[in-house]
Short mmCIF file of C-alpha atoms and ligand atoms in Angstrom, two decimals:
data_model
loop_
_atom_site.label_atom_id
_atom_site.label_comp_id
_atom_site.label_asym_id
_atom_site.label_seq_id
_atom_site.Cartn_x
_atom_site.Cartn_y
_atom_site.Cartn_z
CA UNK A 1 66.88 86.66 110.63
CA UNK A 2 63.28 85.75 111.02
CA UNK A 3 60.92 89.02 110.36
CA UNK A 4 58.73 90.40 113.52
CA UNK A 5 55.28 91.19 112.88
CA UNK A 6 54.89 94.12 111.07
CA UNK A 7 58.53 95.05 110.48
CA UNK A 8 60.08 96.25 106.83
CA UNK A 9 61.59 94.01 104.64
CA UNK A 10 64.40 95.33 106.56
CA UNK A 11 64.09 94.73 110.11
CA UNK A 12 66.79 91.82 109.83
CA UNK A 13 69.74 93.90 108.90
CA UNK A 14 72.28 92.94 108.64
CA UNK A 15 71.39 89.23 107.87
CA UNK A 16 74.78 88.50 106.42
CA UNK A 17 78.11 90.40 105.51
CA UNK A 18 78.45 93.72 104.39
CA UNK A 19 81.21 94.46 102.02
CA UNK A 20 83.18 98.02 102.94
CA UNK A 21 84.47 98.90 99.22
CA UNK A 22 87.53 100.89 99.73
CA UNK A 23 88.69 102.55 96.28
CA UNK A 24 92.38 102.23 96.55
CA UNK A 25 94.68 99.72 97.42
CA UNK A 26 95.20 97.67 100.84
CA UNK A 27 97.58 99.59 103.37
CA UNK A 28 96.62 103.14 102.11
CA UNK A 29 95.23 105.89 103.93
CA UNK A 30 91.43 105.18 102.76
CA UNK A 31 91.79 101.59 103.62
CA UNK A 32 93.83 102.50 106.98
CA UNK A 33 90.65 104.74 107.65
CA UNK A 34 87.90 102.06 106.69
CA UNK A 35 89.44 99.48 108.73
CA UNK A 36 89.50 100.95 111.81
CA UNK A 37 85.80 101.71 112.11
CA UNK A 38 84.56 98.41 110.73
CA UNK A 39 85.54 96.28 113.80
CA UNK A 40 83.23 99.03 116.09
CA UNK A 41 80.31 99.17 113.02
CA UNK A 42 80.51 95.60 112.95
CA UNK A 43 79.69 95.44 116.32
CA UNK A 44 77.28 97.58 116.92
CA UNK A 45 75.08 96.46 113.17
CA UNK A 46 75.38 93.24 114.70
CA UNK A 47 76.90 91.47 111.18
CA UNK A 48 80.22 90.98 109.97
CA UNK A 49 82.11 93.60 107.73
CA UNK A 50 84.05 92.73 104.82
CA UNK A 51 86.52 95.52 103.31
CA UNK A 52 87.46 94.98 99.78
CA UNK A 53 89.45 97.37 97.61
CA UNK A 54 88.50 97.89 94.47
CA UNK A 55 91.30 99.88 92.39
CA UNK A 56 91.92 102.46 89.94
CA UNK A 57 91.55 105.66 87.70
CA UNK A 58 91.89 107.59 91.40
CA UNK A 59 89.40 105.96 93.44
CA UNK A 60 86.37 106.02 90.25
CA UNK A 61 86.06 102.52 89.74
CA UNK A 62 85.33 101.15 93.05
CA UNK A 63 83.10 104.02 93.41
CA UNK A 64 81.22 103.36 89.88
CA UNK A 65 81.02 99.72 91.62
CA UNK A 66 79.13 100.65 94.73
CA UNK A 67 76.41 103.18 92.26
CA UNK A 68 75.61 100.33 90.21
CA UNK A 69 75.34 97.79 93.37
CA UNK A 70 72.12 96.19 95.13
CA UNK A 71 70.48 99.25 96.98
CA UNK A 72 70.28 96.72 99.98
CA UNK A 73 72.68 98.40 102.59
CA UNK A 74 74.93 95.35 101.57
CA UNK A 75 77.51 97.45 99.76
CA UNK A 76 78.79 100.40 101.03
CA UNK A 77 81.55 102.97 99.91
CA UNK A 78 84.63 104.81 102.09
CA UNK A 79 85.48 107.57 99.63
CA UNK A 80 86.74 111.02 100.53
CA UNK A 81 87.37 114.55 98.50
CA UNK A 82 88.24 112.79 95.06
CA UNK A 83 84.22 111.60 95.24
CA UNK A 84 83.73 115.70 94.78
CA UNK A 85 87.03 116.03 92.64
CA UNK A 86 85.81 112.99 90.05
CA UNK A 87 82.92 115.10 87.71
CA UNK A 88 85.44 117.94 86.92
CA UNK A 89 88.33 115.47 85.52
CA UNK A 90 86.38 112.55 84.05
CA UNK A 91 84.17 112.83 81.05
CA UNK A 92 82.75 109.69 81.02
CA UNK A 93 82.66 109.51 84.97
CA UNK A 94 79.49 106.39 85.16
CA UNK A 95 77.85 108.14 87.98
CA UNK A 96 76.81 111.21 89.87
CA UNK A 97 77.58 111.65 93.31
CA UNK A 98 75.04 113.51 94.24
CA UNK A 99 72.26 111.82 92.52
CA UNK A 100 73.68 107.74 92.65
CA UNK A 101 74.47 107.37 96.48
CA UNK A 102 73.25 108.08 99.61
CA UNK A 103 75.39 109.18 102.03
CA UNK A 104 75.38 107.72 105.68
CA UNK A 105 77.80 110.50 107.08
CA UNK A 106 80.93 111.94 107.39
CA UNK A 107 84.23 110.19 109.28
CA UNK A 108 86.98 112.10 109.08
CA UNK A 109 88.98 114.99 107.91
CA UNK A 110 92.84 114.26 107.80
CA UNK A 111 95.90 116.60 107.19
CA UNK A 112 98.19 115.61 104.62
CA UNK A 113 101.80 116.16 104.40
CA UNK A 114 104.64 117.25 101.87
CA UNK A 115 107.23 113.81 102.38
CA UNK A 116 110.23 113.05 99.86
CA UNK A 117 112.42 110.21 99.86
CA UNK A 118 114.71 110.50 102.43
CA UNK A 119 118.00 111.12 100.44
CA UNK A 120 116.39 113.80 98.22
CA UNK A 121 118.62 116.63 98.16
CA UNK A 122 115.75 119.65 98.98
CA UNK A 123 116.39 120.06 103.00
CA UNK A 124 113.12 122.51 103.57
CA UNK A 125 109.73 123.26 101.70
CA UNK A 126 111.66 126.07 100.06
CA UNK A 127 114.72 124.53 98.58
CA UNK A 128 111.82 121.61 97.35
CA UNK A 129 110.14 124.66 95.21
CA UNK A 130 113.51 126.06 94.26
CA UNK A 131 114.55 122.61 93.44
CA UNK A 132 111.22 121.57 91.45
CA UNK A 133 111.73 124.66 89.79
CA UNK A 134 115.14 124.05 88.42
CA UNK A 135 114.56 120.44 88.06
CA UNK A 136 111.07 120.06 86.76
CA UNK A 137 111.68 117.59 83.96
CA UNK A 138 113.64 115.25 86.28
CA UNK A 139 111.59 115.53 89.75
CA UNK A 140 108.72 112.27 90.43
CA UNK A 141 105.58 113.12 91.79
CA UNK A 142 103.66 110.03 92.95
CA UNK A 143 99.77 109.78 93.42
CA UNK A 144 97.39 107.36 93.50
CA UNK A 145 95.62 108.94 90.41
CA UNK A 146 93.68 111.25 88.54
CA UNK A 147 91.14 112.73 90.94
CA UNK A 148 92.95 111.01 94.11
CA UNK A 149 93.19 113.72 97.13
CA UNK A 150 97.31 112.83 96.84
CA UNK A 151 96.59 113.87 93.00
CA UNK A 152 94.97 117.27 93.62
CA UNK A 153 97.78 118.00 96.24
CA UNK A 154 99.88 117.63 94.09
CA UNK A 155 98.10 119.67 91.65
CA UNK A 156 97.95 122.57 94.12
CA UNK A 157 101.91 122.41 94.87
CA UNK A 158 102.61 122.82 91.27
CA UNK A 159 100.38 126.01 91.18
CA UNK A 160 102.06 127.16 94.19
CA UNK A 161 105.26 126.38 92.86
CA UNK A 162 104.50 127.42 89.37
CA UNK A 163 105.99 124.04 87.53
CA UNK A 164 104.21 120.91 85.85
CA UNK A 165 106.33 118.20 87.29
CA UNK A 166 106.39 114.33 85.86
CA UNK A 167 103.38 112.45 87.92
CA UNK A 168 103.59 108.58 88.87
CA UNK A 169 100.22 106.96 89.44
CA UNK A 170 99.46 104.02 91.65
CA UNK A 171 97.04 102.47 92.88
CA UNK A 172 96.83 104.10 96.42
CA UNK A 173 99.50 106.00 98.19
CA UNK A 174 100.36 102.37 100.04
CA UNK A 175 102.32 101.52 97.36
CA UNK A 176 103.61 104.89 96.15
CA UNK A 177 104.48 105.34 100.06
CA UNK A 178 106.82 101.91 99.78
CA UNK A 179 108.35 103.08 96.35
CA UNK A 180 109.21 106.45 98.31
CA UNK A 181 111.10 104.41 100.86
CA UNK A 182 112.35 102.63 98.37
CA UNK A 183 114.05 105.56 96.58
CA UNK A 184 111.77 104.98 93.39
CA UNK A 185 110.21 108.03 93.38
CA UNK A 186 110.82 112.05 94.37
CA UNK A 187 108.25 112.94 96.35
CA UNK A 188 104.34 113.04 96.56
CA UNK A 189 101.73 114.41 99.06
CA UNK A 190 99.89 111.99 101.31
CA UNK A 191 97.48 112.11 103.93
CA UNK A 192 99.11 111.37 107.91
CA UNK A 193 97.20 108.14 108.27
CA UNK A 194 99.59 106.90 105.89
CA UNK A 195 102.81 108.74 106.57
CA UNK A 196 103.27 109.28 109.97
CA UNK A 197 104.92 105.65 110.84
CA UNK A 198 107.48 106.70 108.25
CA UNK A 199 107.86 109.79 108.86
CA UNK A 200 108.28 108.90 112.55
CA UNK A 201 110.52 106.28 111.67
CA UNK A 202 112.89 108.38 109.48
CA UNK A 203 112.14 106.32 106.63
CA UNK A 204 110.86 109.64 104.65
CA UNK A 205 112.02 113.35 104.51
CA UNK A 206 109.05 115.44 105.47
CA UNK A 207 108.27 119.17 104.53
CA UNK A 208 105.29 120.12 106.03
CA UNK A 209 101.61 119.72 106.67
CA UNK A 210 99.23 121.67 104.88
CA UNK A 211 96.49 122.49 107.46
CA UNK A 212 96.61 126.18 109.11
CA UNK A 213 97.79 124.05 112.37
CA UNK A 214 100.37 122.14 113.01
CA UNK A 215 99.51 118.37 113.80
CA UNK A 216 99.74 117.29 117.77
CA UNK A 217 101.37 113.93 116.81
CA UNK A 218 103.89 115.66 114.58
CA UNK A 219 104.78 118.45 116.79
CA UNK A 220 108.15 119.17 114.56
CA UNK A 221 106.83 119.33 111.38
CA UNK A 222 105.78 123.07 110.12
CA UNK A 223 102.89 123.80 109.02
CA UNK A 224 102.97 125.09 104.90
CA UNK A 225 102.32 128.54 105.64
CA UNK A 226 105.22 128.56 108.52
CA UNK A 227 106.97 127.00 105.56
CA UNK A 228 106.69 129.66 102.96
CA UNK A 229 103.74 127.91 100.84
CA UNK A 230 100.58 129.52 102.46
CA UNK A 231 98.40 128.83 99.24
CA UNK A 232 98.76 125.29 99.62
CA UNK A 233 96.14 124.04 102.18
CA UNK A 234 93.90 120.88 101.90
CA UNK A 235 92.50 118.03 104.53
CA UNK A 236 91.34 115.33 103.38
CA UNK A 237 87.76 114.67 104.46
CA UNK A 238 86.08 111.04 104.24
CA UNK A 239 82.20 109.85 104.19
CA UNK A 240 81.05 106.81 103.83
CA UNK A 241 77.83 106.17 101.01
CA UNK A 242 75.71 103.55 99.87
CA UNK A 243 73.58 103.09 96.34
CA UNK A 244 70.91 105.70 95.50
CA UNK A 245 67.42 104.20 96.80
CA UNK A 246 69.11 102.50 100.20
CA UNK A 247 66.23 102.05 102.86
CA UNK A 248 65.98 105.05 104.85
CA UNK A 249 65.88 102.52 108.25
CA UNK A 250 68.81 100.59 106.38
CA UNK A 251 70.79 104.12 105.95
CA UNK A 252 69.95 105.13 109.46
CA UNK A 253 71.25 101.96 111.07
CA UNK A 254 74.57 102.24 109.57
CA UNK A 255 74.79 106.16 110.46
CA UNK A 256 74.29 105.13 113.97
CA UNK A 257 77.32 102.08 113.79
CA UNK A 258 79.27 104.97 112.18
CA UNK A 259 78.76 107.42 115.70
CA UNK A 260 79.38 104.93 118.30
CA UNK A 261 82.56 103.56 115.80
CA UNK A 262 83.71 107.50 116.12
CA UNK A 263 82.97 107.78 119.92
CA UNK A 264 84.97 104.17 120.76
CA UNK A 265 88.00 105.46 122.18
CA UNK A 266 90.39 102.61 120.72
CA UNK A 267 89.35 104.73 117.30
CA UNK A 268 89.83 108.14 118.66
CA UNK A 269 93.27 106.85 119.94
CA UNK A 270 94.09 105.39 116.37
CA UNK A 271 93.00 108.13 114.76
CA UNK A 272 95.38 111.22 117.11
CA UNK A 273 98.31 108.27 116.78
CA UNK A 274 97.56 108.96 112.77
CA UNK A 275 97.51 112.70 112.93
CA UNK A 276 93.50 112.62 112.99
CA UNK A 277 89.99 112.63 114.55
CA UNK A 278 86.73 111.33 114.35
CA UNK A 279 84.27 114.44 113.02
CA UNK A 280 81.97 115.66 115.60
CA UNK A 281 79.02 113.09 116.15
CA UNK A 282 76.14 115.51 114.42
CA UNK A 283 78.33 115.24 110.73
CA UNK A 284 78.05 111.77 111.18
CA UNK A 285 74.51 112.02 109.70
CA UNK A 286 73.56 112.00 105.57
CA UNK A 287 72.38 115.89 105.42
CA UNK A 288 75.98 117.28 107.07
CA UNK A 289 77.66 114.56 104.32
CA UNK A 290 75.12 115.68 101.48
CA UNK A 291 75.87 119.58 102.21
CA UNK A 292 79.88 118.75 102.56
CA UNK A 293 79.64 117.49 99.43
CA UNK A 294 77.98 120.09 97.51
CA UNK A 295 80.17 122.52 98.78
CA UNK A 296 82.90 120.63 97.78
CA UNK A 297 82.30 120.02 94.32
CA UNK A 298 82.20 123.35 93.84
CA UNK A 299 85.17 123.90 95.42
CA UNK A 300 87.14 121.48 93.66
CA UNK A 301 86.04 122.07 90.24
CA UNK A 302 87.23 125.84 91.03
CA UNK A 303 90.97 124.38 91.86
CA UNK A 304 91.00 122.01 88.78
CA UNK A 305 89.88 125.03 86.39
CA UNK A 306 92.41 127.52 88.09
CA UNK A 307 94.95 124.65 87.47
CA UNK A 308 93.90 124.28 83.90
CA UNK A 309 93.30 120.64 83.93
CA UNK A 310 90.66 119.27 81.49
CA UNK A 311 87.98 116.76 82.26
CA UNK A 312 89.43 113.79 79.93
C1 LIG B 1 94.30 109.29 97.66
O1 LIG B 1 93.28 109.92 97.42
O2 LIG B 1 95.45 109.63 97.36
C2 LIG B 1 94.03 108.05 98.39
O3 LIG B 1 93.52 108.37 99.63
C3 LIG B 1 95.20 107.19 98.48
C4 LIG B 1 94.83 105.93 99.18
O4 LIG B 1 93.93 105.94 100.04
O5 LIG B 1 95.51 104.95 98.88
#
């Protein structure tokens, strides 16, 4: 658009599309997530959004993408715990969260669940860790990679449960969710916004859901600690980022798309139908997504030590 007098180089944003790189495949949870805000963002920036997904090694290349893109508010990043997971499994990681993005704010936090393939033999979270136990060189665990939030679930089940069971990576947990229904793999652990149509549907055998509460739209599934597995609790927040050196006015303008997206009530209705919420409208701002994220890397790198997995 034309500049007014006196305005930043920036006054026109958005002038064209903005691309929404989501690190995992189409139909996931992190692209389930990302699509439902854009439509509001969009609206409110005044542009058009774009989501593109941008696979692999658990969410790091897309996210290596968006560090190394135009610092012009014209690529942006959906990521979630795995960007605080990434530094303590990859050696040669290409970035550093804290120091290569900005971060416009915080989205979500979502509850994942325990879900099997429906004819798996384990009835309850308990016969699963008996089973995994006796089983462990036969029993699938699907994630969508090394440093994917399905992918340090999993890792914290199999410190729970004491075993190092066979992992299946994909590309997001859209497609390791169809080879579940599809009887190609055991089990895995996936966030609701992904498995509560098939879990709902019957499609899946569910275990649990490993936040301290259990989840309003899936009042009959227990919580992990009802279930016997206590230790094993994790929620799955999300932030959005863009490039290191992103206009301040540029960052700010998206940060305020991303609080009216989380206040429109079509979202907030999505989001409880998916087992979620929008985070309160104050973390929707770059300092409550910068301190999440500090904490969090410290957290994380904690788990992955205690499970004795190596950076590689
Ligand atoms: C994961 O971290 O497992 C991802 O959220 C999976 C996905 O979004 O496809």
């Amino acid at each position: 658009g034309g500049e007014t007098a006196g305005a930043g180089p920036t006054a026109g944003y958005p002038d064209r599309n903005i691309t929404f790189v989501v690190p995992f495949s189409a139909g996931g949870p992190t692209d389930t997530v990302t699509r439902m805000i854009a439509e509001p963002m969009a609206a409110k920036l005044g542009g058009q959004i774009v989501v593109q997904n941008v696979e692999g090694a658990g969410g790091t290349v897309g996210a290596g993408e968006v560090a190394r893109a135009e610092a012009d508010g014209y690529t942006v990043l959906m990521h979630h715990i795995g960007m605080s997971t990434a530094p303590a499994l990859y050696q040669n990681l290409g970035y550093k969260p804290l120091e290569d993005f900005e971060m416009v704010g915080l989205v979500t936090e979502v509850p994942m669940t325990i879900v099997a393939r429906k004819d798996f033999a384990p009835a309850t979270l308990a016969d699963l860790v008996a089973h995994v136990k006796a089983n462990a060189d036969k029993v699938t665990l699907a994630n969508a990679g090394i440093g994917a939030a399905s992918h340090l679930c999993g890792l914290l089940f199999q410190t729970a449960a004491g075993v190092k069971l066979q992992e299946v990576p994909y590309e997001g947990t859209g497609p390791a969710l169809t080879d579940l229904v599809g009887g190609q793999v055991d089990f895995m652990c996936d966030q609701t916004t992904n498995t509560s149509g098939q879990i709902a549907a019957g499609e899946v055998k569910a275990y649990a859901v490993t936040t301290p509460e259990r989840v309003k739209s899936l009042p009959d599934l227990p919580t992990t600690t009802e279930a016997g597995l206590p230790q094993l609790q994790v929620s799955v927040w999300h932030g959005l980022y863009v490039p290191a050196g992103t206009p301040p006015d540029v960052v700010q303008k998206l940060s305020e798309a991303l609080k009216t997206a989380l206040a429109d009530q079509k979202v907030i209705d999505q989001m409880a139908k998916l087992g979620t919420a929008p985070v309160p409208a104050e973390s929707a701002t770059s300092q409550a997504h910068r301190a999440k994220l500090e904490e969090q890397l410290g957290t994380w790198a904690k788990v992955i030590a205690d499970a004795g997995v190596k950076a590689s």
